[in-house]
């Protein structure tokens, strides 16, 4: 896999990812929005690690997005969101391990966390495999009507 920074031509693939009902089932928020509305509402990030693109190395095909968001003081939250066409191939674990290791070895946070929908059994399994432990149930900061489990790296 290749994990790289966001480019302007990635917005079409990101919009498709964010419009996939299977993906949004775990993320929350609307699935129906125009590409123009998606681009105009896309947040501006100061940190280059906030939104990264995940591609298949052999084909350069877009398979999802990832990020290492800075949260609070000295805390990084890793996130992996893959197209449903690429689920169950090990790409989530591969991407998550790469983010975890990069954060620890290069960004030196005090802690690494991840948040997951309580019904997303595959992501919970992936986080456990990566060495994370469930910490607490909390409100999702992007969609406050949803709850998520916060996992913290042991």
CSV table of C-alpha atoms in Angstrom, one decimal:
chain,number,residue,atom,x,y,z
A,1,UNK,CA,0.0,0.0,0.0
A,2,UNK,CA,0.9,3.6,-0.5
A,3,UNK,CA,-0.1,6.2,2.1
A,4,UNK,CA,0.3,9.8,0.8
A,5,UNK,CA,-0.8,13.3,1.3
A,6,UNK,CA,-4.0,14.6,-0.2
A,7,UNK,CA,-4.1,16.1,-3.8
A,8,UNK,CA,-6.8,18.2,-5.4
A,9,UNK,CA,-7.7,15.4,-7.8
A,10,UNK,CA,-8.5,13.1,-4.9
A,11,UNK,CA,-11.8,14.7,-4.1
A,12,UNK,CA,-13.9,12.7,-6.6
A,13,UNK,CA,-12.7,9.4,-5.0
A,14,UNK,CA,-13.2,10.8,-1.5
A,15,UNK,CA,-16.7,11.9,-2.3
A,16,UNK,CA,-17.5,8.4,-3.6
A,17,UNK,CA,-16.1,6.9,-0.4
A,18,UNK,CA,-18.1,9.3,1.8
A,19,UNK,CA,-21.3,8.6,-0.3
A,20,UNK,CA,-21.0,4.8,0.2
A,21,UNK,CA,-23.9,3.7,2.6
A,22,UNK,CA,-21.9,0.8,3.9
A,23,UNK,CA,-19.0,3.1,4.9
A,24,UNK,CA,-21.4,5.8,6.3
A,25,UNK,CA,-23.1,3.2,8.4
A,26,UNK,CA,-20.1,3.3,10.7
A,27,UNK,CA,-19.2,7.0,10.2
A,28,UNK,CA,-22.5,8.7,10.5
A,29,UNK,CA,-23.5,11.9,8.7
A,30,UNK,CA,-25.3,12.3,5.4
A,31,UNK,CA,-24.6,10.0,2.4
A,32,UNK,CA,-26.3,12.2,-0.2
A,33,UNK,CA,-24.5,15.4,-1.2
A,34,UNK,CA,-23.1,16.8,-4.4
A,35,UNK,CA,-19.4,16.7,-5.3
A,36,UNK,CA,-19.5,20.6,-5.2
A,37,UNK,CA,-21.0,20.6,-1.8
A,38,UNK,CA,-18.6,18.0,-0.5
A,39,UNK,CA,-15.6,20.0,-1.8
A,40,UNK,CA,-16.9,23.3,-0.5
A,41,UNK,CA,-17.6,21.8,3.0
A,42,UNK,CA,-14.3,19.9,3.2
A,43,UNK,CA,-12.3,21.2,6.2
A,44,UNK,CA,-9.0,23.0,5.8
A,45,UNK,CA,-6.3,21.2,7.7
A,46,UNK,CA,-3.2,22.8,9.0
A,47,UNK,CA,-1.6,19.4,9.8
A,48,UNK,CA,-0.5,17.4,6.7
A,49,UNK,CA,-1.2,14.1,8.6
A,50,UNK,CA,-4.9,14.9,9.2
A,51,UNK,CA,-6.2,13.5,5.8
A,52,UNK,CA,-4.0,11.0,3.9
A,53,UNK,CA,-4.9,8.9,0.9
A,54,UNK,CA,-4.5,5.1,0.8
A,55,UNK,CA,-3.7,3.5,-2.6
A,56,UNK,CA,-2.9,0.1,-3.9
A,57,UNK,CA,0.8,0.1,-4.7
A,58,UNK,CA,0.6,-2.0,-7.8
A,59,UNK,CA,-2.4,-0.3,-9.5
A,60,UNK,CA,-2.4,3.2,-7.8
A,61,UNK,CA,-6.1,2.6,-7.2
A,62,UNK,CA,-7.7,4.7,-4.5
A,63,UNK,CA,-8.9,2.4,-1.7
A,64,UNK,CA,-9.6,4.9,1.1
A,65,UNK,CA,-8.4,7.6,3.4
A,66,UNK,CA,-6.5,7.6,6.7
A,67,UNK,CA,-5.2,10.2,9.1
A,68,UNK,CA,-3.3,10.9,12.3
A,69,UNK,CA,-5.2,13.8,13.8
A,70,UNK,CA,-3.7,15.8,16.7
A,71,UNK,CA,-6.1,15.8,19.6
A,72,UNK,CA,-5.7,17.7,22.7
A,73,UNK,CA,-2.2,18.2,24.0
A,74,UNK,CA,0.3,15.6,22.7
A,75,UNK,CA,-2.3,13.0,21.6
A,76,UNK,CA,-2.8,11.5,18.1
A,77,UNK,CA,-5.9,9.8,16.9
A,78,UNK,CA,-5.4,7.4,14.0
A,79,UNK,CA,-8.2,6.7,11.6
A,80,UNK,CA,-8.7,4.4,8.6
A,81,UNK,CA,-11.7,4.5,6.3
A,82,UNK,CA,-11.6,2.1,3.4
A,83,UNK,CA,-14.0,1.7,0.4
A,84,UNK,CA,-16.3,-1.2,1.1
A,85,UNK,CA,-14.9,-2.8,-2.1
A,86,UNK,CA,-11.6,-3.2,-0.3
A,87,UNK,CA,-12.8,-4.6,3.1
A,88,UNK,CA,-11.6,-8.0,4.3
A,89,UNK,CA,-8.3,-7.8,2.4
A,90,UNK,CA,-6.0,-6.9,5.3
A,91,UNK,CA,-5.6,-3.3,4.0
A,92,UNK,CA,-7.1,-1.8,7.2
A,93,UNK,CA,-4.7,-3.5,9.5
A,94,UNK,CA,-1.7,-2.8,7.2
A,95,UNK,CA,-2.7,0.9,7.0
A,96,UNK,CA,-3.4,1.1,10.8
A,97,UNK,CA,-0.1,-0.5,11.7
A,98,UNK,CA,1.8,1.9,9.4
A,99,UNK,CA,0.0,4.9,11.0
A,100,UNK,CA,0.6,3.6,14.5
A,101,UNK,CA,4.3,3.0,13.9
A,102,UNK,CA,4.8,6.4,12.1
A,103,UNK,CA,3.0,8.3,14.9
A,104,UNK,CA,5.1,6.6,17.6
A,105,UNK,CA,8.5,6.8,15.9
A,106,UNK,CA,8.2,10.2,14.2
A,107,UNK,CA,5.5,12.3,15.9
A,108,UNK,CA,6.2,11.2,19.5
A,109,UNK,CA,2.7,11.6,20.9
A,110,UNK,CA,2.0,11.0,24.6
A,111,UNK,CA,-0.7,8.6,23.5
A,112,UNK,CA,-2.2,7.1,20.4
A,113,UNK,CA,-6.0,6.5,20.3
A,114,UNK,CA,-8.6,5.4,17.8
A,115,UNK,CA,-12.4,5.8,17.9
A,116,UNK,CA,-14.8,3.2,16.5
A,117,UNK,CA,-18.5,2.6,16.1
A,118,UNK,CA,-19.5,-0.1,18.7
A,119,UNK,CA,-21.2,-2.1,16.0
A,120,UNK,CA,-18.1,-2.2,13.7
A,121,UNK,CA,-16.8,-5.6,14.8
A,122,UNK,CA,-14.1,-5.8,12.1
A,123,UNK,CA,-12.5,-2.5,13.1
A,124,UNK,CA,-12.6,-3.5,16.8
A,125,UNK,CA,-10.9,-6.7,15.9
A,126,UNK,CA,-8.3,-4.8,13.9
A,127,UNK,CA,-7.6,-2.4,16.8
A,128,UNK,CA,-7.2,-5.2,19.2
A,129,UNK,CA,-4.8,-7.0,16.9
A,130,UNK,CA,-2.8,-3.7,16.7
A,131,UNK,CA,-2.4,-3.6,20.5
A,132,UNK,CA,-5.2,-1.1,21.4
A,133,UNK,CA,-7.4,-1.6,24.4
A,134,UNK,CA,-11.0,-0.2,24.8
A,135,UNK,CA,-10.9,2.8,27.1
A,136,UNK,CA,-14.4,4.4,27.2
A,137,UNK,CA,-17.7,4.9,25.4
A,138,UNK,CA,-18.0,8.6,24.4
A,139,UNK,CA,-19.9,11.0,22.1
A,140,UNK,CA,-18.6,11.1,18.5
A,141,UNK,CA,-17.2,14.6,18.0
A,142,UNK,CA,-18.3,14.8,14.4
A,143,UNK,CA,-21.8,13.4,14.9
A,144,UNK,CA,-22.7,14.1,18.6
A,145,UNK,CA,-25.9,11.9,18.4
A,146,UNK,CA,-23.6,8.9,17.8
A,147,UNK,CA,-21.5,7.1,20.4
A,148,UNK,CA,-18.1,5.6,19.8
A,149,UNK,CA,-15.6,3.5,21.7
A,150,UNK,CA,-12.3,5.1,22.3
A,151,UNK,CA,-9.4,2.7,22.1
A,152,UNK,CA,-5.9,3.5,23.4
A,153,UNK,CA,-2.6,1.9,22.5
A,154,UNK,CA,-1.3,-0.2,25.4
